[in-house]
mmCIF file of C-alpha atoms and ligand atoms in Angstrom:
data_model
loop_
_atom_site.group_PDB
_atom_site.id
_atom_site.type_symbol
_atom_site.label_atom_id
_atom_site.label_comp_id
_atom_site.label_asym_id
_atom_site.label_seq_id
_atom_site.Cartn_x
_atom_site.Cartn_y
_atom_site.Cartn_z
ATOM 1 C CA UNK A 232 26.586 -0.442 5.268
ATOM 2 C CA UNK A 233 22.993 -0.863 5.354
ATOM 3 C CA UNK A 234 20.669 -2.447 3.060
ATOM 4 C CA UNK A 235 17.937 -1.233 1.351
ATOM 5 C CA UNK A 236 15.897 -3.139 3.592
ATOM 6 C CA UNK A 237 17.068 -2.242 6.664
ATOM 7 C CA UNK A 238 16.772 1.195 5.620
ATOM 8 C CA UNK A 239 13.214 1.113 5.039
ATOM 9 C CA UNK A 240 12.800 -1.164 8.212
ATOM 10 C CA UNK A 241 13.177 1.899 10.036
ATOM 11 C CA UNK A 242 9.976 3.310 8.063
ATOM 12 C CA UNK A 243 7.937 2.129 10.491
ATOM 13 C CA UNK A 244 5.007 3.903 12.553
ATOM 14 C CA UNK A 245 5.721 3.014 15.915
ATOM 15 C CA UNK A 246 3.171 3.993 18.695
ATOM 16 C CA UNK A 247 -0.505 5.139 18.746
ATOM 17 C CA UNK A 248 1.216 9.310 18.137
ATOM 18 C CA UNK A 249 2.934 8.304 15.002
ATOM 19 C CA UNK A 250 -0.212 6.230 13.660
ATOM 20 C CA UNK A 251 -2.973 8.816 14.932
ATOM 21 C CA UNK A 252 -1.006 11.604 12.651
ATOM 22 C CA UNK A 253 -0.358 8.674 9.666
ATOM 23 C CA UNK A 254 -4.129 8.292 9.208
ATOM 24 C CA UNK A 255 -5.332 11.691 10.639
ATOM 25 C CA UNK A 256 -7.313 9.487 13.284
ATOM 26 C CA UNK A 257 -7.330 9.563 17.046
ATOM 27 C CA UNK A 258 -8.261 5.098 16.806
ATOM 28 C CA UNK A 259 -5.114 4.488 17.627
ATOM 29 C CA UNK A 260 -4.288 3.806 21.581
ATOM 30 C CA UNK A 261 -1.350 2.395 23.023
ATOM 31 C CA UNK A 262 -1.405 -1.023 24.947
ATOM 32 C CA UNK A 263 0.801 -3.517 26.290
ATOM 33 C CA UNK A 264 1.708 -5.473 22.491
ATOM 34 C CA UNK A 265 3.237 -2.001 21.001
ATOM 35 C CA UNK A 266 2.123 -0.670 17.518
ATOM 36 C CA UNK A 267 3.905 -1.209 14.814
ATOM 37 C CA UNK A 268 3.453 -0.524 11.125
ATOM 38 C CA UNK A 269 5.776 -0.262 8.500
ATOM 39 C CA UNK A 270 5.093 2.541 5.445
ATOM 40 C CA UNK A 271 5.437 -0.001 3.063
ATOM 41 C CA UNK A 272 1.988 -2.022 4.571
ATOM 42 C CA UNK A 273 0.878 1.472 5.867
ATOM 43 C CA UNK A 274 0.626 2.889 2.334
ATOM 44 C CA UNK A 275 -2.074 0.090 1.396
ATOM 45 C CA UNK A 276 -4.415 1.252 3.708
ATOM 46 C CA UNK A 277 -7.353 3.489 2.666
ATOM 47 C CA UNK A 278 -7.145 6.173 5.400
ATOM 48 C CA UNK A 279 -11.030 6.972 4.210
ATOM 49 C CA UNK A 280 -12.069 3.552 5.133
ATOM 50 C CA UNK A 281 -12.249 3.192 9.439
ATOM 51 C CA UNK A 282 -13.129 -0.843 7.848
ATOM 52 C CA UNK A 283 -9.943 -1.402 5.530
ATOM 53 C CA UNK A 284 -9.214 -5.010 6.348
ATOM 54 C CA UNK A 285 -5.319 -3.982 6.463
ATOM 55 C CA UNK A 286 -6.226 -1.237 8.855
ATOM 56 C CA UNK A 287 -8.133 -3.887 10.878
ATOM 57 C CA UNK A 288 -4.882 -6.081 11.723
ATOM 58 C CA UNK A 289 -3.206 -3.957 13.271
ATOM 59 C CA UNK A 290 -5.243 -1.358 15.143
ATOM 60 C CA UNK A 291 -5.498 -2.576 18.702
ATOM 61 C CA UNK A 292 -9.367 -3.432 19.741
ATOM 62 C CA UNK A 293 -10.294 -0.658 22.205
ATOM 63 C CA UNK A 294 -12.129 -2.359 24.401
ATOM 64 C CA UNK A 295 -11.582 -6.230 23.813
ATOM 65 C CA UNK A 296 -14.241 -8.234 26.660
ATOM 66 C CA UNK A 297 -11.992 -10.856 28.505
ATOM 67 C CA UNK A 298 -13.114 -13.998 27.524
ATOM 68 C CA UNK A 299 -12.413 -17.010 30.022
ATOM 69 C CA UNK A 300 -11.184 -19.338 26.480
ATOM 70 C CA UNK A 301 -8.454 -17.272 25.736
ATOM 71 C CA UNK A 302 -4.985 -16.637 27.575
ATOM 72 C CA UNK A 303 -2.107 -15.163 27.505
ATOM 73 C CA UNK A 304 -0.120 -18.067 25.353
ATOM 74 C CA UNK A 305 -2.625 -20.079 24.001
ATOM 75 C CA UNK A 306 -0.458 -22.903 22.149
ATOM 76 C CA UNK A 307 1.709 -23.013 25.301
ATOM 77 C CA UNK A 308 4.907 -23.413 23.018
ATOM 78 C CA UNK A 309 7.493 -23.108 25.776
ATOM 79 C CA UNK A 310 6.168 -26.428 26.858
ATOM 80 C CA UNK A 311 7.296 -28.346 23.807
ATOM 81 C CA UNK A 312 10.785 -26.519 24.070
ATOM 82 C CA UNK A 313 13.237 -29.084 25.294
ATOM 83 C CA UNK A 314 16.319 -26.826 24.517
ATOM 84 C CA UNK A 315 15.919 -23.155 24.582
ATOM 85 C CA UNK A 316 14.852 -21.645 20.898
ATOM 86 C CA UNK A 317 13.598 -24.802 19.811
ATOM 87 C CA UNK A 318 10.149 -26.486 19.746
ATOM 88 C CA UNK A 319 9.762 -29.971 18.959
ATOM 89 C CA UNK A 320 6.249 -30.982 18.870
ATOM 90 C CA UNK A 321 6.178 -33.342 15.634
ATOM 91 C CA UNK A 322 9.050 -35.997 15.535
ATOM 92 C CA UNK A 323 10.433 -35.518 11.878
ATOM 93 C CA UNK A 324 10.654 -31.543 12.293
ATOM 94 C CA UNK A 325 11.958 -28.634 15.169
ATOM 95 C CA UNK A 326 10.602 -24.843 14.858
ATOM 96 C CA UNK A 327 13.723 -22.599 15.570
ATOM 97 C CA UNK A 328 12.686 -19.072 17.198
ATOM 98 C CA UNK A 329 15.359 -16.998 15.365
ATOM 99 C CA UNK A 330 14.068 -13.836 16.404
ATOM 100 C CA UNK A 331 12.423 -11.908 18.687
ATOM 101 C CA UNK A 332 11.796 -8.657 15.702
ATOM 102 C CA UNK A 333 8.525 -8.390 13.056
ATOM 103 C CA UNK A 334 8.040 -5.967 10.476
ATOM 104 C CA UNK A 335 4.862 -5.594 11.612
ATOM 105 C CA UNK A 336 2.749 -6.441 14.715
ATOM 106 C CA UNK A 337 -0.623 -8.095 13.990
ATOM 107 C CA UNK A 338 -3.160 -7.142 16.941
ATOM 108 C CA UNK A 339 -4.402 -10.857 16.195
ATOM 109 C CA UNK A 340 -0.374 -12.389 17.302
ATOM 110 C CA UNK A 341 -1.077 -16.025 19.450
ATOM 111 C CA UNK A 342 3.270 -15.230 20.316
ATOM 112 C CA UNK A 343 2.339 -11.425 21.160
ATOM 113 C CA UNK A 344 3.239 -12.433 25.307
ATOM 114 C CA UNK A 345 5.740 -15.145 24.547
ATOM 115 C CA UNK A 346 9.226 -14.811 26.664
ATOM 116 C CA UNK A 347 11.309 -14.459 23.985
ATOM 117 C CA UNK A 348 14.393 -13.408 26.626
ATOM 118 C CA UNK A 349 14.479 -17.364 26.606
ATOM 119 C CA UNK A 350 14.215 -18.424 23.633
ATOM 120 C CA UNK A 351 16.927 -17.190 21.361
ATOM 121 C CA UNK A 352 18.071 -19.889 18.895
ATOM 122 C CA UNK A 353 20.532 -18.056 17.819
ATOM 123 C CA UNK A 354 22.438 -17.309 20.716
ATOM 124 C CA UNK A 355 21.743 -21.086 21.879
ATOM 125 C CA UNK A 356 22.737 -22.631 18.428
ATOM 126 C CA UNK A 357 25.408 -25.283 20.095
ATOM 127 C CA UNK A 358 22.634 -26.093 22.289
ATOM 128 C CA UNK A 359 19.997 -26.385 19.277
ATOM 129 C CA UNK A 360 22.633 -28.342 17.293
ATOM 130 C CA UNK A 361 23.146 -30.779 19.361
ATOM 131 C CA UNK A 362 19.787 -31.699 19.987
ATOM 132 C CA UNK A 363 18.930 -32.098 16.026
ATOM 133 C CA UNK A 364 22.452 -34.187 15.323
ATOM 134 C CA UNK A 365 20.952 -36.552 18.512
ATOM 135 C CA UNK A 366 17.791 -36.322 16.745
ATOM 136 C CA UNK A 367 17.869 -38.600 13.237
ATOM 137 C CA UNK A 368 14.427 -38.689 12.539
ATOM 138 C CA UNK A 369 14.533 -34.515 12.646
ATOM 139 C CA UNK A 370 14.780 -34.581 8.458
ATOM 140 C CA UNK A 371 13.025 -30.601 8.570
ATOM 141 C CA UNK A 372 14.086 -27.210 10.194
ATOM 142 C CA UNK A 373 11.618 -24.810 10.474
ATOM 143 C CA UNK A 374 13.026 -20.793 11.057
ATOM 144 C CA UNK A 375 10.201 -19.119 13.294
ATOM 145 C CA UNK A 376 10.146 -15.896 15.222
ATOM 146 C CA UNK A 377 9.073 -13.149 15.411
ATOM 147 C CA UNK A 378 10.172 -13.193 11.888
ATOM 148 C CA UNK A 379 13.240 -14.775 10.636
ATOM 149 C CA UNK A 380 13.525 -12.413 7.967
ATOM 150 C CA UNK A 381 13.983 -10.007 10.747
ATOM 151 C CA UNK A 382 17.499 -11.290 10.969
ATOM 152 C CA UNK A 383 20.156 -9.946 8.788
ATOM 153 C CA UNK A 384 21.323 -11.606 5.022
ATOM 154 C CA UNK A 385 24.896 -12.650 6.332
ATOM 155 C CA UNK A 386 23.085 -13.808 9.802
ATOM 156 C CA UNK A 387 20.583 -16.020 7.572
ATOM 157 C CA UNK A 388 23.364 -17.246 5.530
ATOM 158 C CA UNK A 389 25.267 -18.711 8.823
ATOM 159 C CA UNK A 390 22.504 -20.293 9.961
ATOM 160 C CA UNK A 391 21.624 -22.016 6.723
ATOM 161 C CA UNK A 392 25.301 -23.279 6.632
ATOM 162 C CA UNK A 393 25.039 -24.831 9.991
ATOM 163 C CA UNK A 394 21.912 -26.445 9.132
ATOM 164 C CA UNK A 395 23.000 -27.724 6.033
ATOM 165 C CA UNK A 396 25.888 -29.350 7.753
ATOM 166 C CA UNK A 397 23.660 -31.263 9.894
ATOM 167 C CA UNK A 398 23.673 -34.666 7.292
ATOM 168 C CA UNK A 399 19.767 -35.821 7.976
ATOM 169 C CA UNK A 400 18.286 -32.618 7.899
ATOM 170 C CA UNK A 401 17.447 -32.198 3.981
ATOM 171 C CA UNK A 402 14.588 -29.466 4.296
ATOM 172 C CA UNK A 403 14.490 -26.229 5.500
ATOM 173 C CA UNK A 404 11.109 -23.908 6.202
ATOM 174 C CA UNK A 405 10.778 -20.485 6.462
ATOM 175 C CA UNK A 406 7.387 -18.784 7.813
ATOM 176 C CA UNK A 407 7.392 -14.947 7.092
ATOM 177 C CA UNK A 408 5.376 -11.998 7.217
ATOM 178 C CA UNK A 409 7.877 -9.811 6.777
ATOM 179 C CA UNK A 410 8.249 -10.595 2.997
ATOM 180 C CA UNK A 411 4.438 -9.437 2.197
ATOM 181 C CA UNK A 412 4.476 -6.325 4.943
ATOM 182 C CA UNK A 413 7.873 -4.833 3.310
ATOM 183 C CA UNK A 414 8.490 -6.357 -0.205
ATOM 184 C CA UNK A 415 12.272 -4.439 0.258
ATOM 185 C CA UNK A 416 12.915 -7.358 2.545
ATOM 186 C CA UNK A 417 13.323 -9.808 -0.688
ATOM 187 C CA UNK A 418 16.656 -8.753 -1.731
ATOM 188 C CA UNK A 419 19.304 -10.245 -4.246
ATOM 189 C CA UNK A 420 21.504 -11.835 -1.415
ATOM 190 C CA UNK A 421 18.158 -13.268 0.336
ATOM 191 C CA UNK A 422 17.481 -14.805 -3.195
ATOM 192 C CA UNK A 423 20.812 -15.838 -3.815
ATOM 193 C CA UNK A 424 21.179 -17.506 -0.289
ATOM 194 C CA UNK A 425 17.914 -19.663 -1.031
ATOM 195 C CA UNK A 426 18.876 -20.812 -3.807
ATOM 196 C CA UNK A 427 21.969 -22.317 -3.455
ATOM 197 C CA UNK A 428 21.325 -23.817 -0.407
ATOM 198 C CA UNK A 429 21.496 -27.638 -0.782
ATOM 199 C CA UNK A 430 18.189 -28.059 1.571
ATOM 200 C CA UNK A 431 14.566 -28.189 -0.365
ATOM 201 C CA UNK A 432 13.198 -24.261 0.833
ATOM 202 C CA UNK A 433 9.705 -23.970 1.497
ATOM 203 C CA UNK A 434 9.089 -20.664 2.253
ATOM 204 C CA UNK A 435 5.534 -20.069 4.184
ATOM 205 C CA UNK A 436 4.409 -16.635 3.563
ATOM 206 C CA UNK A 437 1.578 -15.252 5.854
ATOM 207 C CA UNK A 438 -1.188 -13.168 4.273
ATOM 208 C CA UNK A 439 -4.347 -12.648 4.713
ATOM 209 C CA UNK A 440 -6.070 -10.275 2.223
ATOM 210 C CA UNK A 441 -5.506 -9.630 -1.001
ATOM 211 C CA UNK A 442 -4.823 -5.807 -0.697
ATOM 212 C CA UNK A 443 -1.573 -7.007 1.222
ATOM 213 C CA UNK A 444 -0.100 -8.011 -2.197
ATOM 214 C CA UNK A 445 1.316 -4.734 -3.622
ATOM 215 C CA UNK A 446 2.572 -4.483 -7.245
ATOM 216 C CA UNK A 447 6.407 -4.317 -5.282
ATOM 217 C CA UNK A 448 5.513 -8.032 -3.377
ATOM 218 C CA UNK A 449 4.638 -9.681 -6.595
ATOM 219 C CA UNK A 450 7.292 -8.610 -8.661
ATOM 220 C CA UNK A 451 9.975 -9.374 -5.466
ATOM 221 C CA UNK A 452 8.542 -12.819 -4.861
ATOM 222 C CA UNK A 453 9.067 -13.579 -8.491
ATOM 223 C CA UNK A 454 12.498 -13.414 -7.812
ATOM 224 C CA UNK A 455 13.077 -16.737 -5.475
ATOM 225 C CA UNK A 456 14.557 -19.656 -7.732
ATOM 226 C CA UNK A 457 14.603 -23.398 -6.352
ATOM 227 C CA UNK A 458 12.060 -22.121 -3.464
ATOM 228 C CA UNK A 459 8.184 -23.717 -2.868
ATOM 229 C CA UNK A 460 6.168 -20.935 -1.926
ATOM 230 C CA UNK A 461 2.837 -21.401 -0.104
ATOM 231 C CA UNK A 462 0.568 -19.210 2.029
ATOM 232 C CA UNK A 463 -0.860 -19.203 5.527
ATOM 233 C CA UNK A 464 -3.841 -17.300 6.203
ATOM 234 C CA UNK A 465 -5.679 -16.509 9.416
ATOM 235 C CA UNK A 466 -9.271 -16.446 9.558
ATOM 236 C CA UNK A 467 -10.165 -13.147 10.717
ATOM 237 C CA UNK A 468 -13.382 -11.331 11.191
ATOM 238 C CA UNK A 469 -13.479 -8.094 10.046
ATOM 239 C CA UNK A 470 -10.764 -8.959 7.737
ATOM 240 C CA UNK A 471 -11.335 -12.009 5.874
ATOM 241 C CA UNK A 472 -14.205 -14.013 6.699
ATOM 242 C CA UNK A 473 -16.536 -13.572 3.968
ATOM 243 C CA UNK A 474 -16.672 -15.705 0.978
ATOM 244 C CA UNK A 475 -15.282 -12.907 -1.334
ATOM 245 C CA UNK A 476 -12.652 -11.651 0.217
ATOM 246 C CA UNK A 477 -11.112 -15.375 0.434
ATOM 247 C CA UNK A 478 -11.833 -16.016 -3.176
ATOM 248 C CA UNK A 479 -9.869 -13.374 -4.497
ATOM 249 C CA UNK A 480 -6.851 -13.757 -2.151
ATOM 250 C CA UNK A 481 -6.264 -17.311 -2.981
ATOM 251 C CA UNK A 482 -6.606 -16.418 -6.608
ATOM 252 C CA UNK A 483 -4.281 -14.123 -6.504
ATOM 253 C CA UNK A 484 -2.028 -15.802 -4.713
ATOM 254 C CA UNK A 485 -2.228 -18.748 -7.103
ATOM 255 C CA UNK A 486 -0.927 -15.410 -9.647
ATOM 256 C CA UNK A 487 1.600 -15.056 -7.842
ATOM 257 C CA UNK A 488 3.085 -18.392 -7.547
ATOM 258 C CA UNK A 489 2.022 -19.271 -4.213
ATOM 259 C CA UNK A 490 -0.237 -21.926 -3.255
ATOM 260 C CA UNK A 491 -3.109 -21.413 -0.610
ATOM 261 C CA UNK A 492 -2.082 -24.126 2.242
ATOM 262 C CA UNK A 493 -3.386 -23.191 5.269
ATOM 263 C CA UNK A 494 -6.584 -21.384 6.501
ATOM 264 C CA UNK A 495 -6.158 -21.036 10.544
ATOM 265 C CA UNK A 496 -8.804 -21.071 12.887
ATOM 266 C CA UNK A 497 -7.767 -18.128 14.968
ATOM 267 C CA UNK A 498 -5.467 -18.998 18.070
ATOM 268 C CA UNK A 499 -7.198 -17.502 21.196
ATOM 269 C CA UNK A 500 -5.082 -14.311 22.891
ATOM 270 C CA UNK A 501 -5.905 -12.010 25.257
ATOM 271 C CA UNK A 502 -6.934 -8.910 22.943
ATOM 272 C CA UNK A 503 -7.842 -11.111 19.892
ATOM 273 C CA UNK A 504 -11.401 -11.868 21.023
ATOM 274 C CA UNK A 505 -13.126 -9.545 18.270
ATOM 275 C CA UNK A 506 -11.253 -11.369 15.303
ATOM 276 C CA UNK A 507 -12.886 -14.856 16.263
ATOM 277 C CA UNK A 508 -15.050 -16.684 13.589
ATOM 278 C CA UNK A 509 -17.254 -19.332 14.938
ATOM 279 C CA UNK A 510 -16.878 -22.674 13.834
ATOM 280 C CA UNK A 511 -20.047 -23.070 11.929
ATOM 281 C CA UNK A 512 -18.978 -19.991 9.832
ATOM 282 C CA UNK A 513 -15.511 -20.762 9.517
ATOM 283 C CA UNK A 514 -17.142 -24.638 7.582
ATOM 284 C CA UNK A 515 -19.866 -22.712 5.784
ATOM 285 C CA UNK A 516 -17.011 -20.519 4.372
ATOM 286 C CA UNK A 517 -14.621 -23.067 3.864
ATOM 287 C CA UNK A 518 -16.971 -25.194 2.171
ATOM 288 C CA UNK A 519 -18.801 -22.599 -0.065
ATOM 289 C CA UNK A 520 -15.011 -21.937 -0.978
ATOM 290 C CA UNK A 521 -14.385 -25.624 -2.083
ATOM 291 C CA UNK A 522 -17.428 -24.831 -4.351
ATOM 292 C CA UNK A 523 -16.168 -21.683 -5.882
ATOM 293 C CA UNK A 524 -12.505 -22.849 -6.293
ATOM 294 C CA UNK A 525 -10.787 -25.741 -7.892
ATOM 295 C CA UNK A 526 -9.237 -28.023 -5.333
ATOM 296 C CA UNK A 527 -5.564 -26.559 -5.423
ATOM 297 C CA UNK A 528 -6.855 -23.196 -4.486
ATOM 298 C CA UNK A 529 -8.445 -24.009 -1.529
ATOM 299 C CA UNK A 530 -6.475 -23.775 2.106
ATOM 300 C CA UNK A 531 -6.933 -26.681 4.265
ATOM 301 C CA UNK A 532 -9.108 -25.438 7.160
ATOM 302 C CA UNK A 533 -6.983 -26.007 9.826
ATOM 303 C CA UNK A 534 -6.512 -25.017 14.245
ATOM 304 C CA UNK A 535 -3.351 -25.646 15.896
ATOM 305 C CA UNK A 536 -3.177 -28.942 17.908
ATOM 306 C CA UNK A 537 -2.440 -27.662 20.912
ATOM 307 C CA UNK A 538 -5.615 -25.408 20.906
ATOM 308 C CA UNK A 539 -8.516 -26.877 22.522
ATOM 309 C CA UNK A 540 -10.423 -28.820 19.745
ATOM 310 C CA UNK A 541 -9.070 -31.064 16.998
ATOM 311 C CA UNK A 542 -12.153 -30.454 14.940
ATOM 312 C CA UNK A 543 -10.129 -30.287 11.476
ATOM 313 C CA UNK A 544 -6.735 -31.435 10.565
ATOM 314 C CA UNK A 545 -3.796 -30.047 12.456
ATOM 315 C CA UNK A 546 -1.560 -27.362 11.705
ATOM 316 C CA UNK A 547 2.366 -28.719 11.456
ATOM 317 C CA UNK A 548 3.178 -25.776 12.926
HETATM 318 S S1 SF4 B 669 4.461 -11.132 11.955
HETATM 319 FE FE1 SF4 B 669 3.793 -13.103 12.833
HETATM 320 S S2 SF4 B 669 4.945 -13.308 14.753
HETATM 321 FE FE2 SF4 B 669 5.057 -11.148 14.112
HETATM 322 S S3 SF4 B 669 3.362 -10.098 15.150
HETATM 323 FE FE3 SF4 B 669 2.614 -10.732 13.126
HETATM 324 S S4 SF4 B 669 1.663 -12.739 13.486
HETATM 325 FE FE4 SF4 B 669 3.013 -12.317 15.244
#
């Protein structure tokens, strides 16, 4: 039978038709990363507002100039993937791709071309397994996608199990989207799996605006015992890059029991180019934010180390 979840999974626009009769708007084109919004993120938008920064993720640019710094796959993951489905880029930690499926699909997505046919983790898992036991100083998993909340509870639970069995592996990461896009996803078995894992859970949830976090998300994410929660944001123009608007996310999150961790510089796709931020505005913003907020609320200010610069600290991932 299935879940709740899954039920409401199919709830999804799908398509410039579905979303141009959704909002009563004819912005919505199709293009080669496919549309995709589930009613649960859909119903946050304000269909009045052509500017809504929810709308703004995940309506495709209509006419995006090609810009000669960005590319198809900007971090280049599939070089750092010695075994297929995993990425090992930092020595103490490997990023599994568990799945190829989001709730959602953010017009903004640096994975949006990645071969995915490739990189399965899950159907490679003696090959991943392996690789970590031969591996000692790998201490930290990290469960990637797509989302890995895409995958089914019992799926999750396997895989957590064969992790845990894996002696110097003690902490376990999960990066998400899928829990702030469809609040549904957090069910009882998702909590109960978490918590009585014997691996430290971080769970990385990705938001970006405060409007994301409906009265359903905060009450769901409540729910996780024995789990760290923190927050990745991209910086986003249109969206997010204004002094305000990052304020009153990172407060909230704080509400909510997640910590602000990272603010990303944005990761340069083909198709992105109107969410970039400059770096002089993305350090007058982060440091008008260090002057509004106490320390613990501010994201570090971060760009992925493969990208071209190394301006700021590094992501880990
Ligand atoms: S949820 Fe994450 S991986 Fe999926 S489309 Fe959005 S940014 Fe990309």
């Amino acid at each position: 039978m299935q879940s709740n979840w899954q039920h409401k999974a199919r709830n999804t626009l799908k398509g410039a038709s579905s979303c141009n009769d959704f909002f009563q708007s004819n912005q919505f084109k199709d293009q080669h990363f496919p549309i995709k919004i589930p009613l649960e993120f859909a119903n946050l938008i304000d269909k009045n507002n052509p500017n809504d920064p929810l709308l703004k993720q995940v309506i495709p640019s209509e006419d995006a100039p090609s810009h000669p710094d960005f590319s198809a796959s900007p971090l280049a993951d599939e070089s750092n993937a010695p075994v297929e489905g995993l990425i090992h880029k930092y020595s103490n930690r490997v990023l599994l791709i568990t799945s190829r499926v989001c709730a959602i699909h953010c017009q903004y997505c640096f994975r949006q071309n990645f071969d995915y046919s490739t990189h399965d983790a899950m159907s490679n898992w003696l090959a991943i397994e392996n690789y970590i036991r031969t591996h000692q100083s790998i201490n930290e998993v990290i469960l990637s996608g797509g989302d890995p909340l895409s995958l089914s509870d019992e799926k999750l639970e396997k895989l957590i199990k064969n992790i845990e069995n894996i002696q110097h592996v003690k902490l376990l990461r999960i990066h998400s989207r899928s829990v702030v896009v469809t609040p549904s996803r957090i069910t009882d078995k998702l909590v109960e799996i978490l918590a009585k894992t014997s691996l430290k859970v971080v769970l990385v949830t990705h938001i970006n605006h405060e409007n994301e976090m409906s009265e359903a998300f905060v009450k769901n994410i409540g729910n996780f015992v024995n789990v760290t929660l923190l927050n990745q944001s991209v910086l986003l123009a249109g969206v997010n890059d204004d002094l305000n608007a990052l304020e009153q996310l990172n407060l909230k999150l704080f509400d909510a029991g997640i910590l602000p961790y990272y603010l990303h510089m944005l990761d340069k796709v083909d198709g992105a180019e109107h969410f970039l931020v400059s770096d002089d505005c993305a350090i007058e913003l982060h440091q008008q934010l260090q002057k509004k907020l106490s320390g613990y609320l501010v994201p570090k200010l971060v760009r992925d180390e493969n990208a071209e610069s190394k301006t700021w600290v590094s992501s880990e991932d």
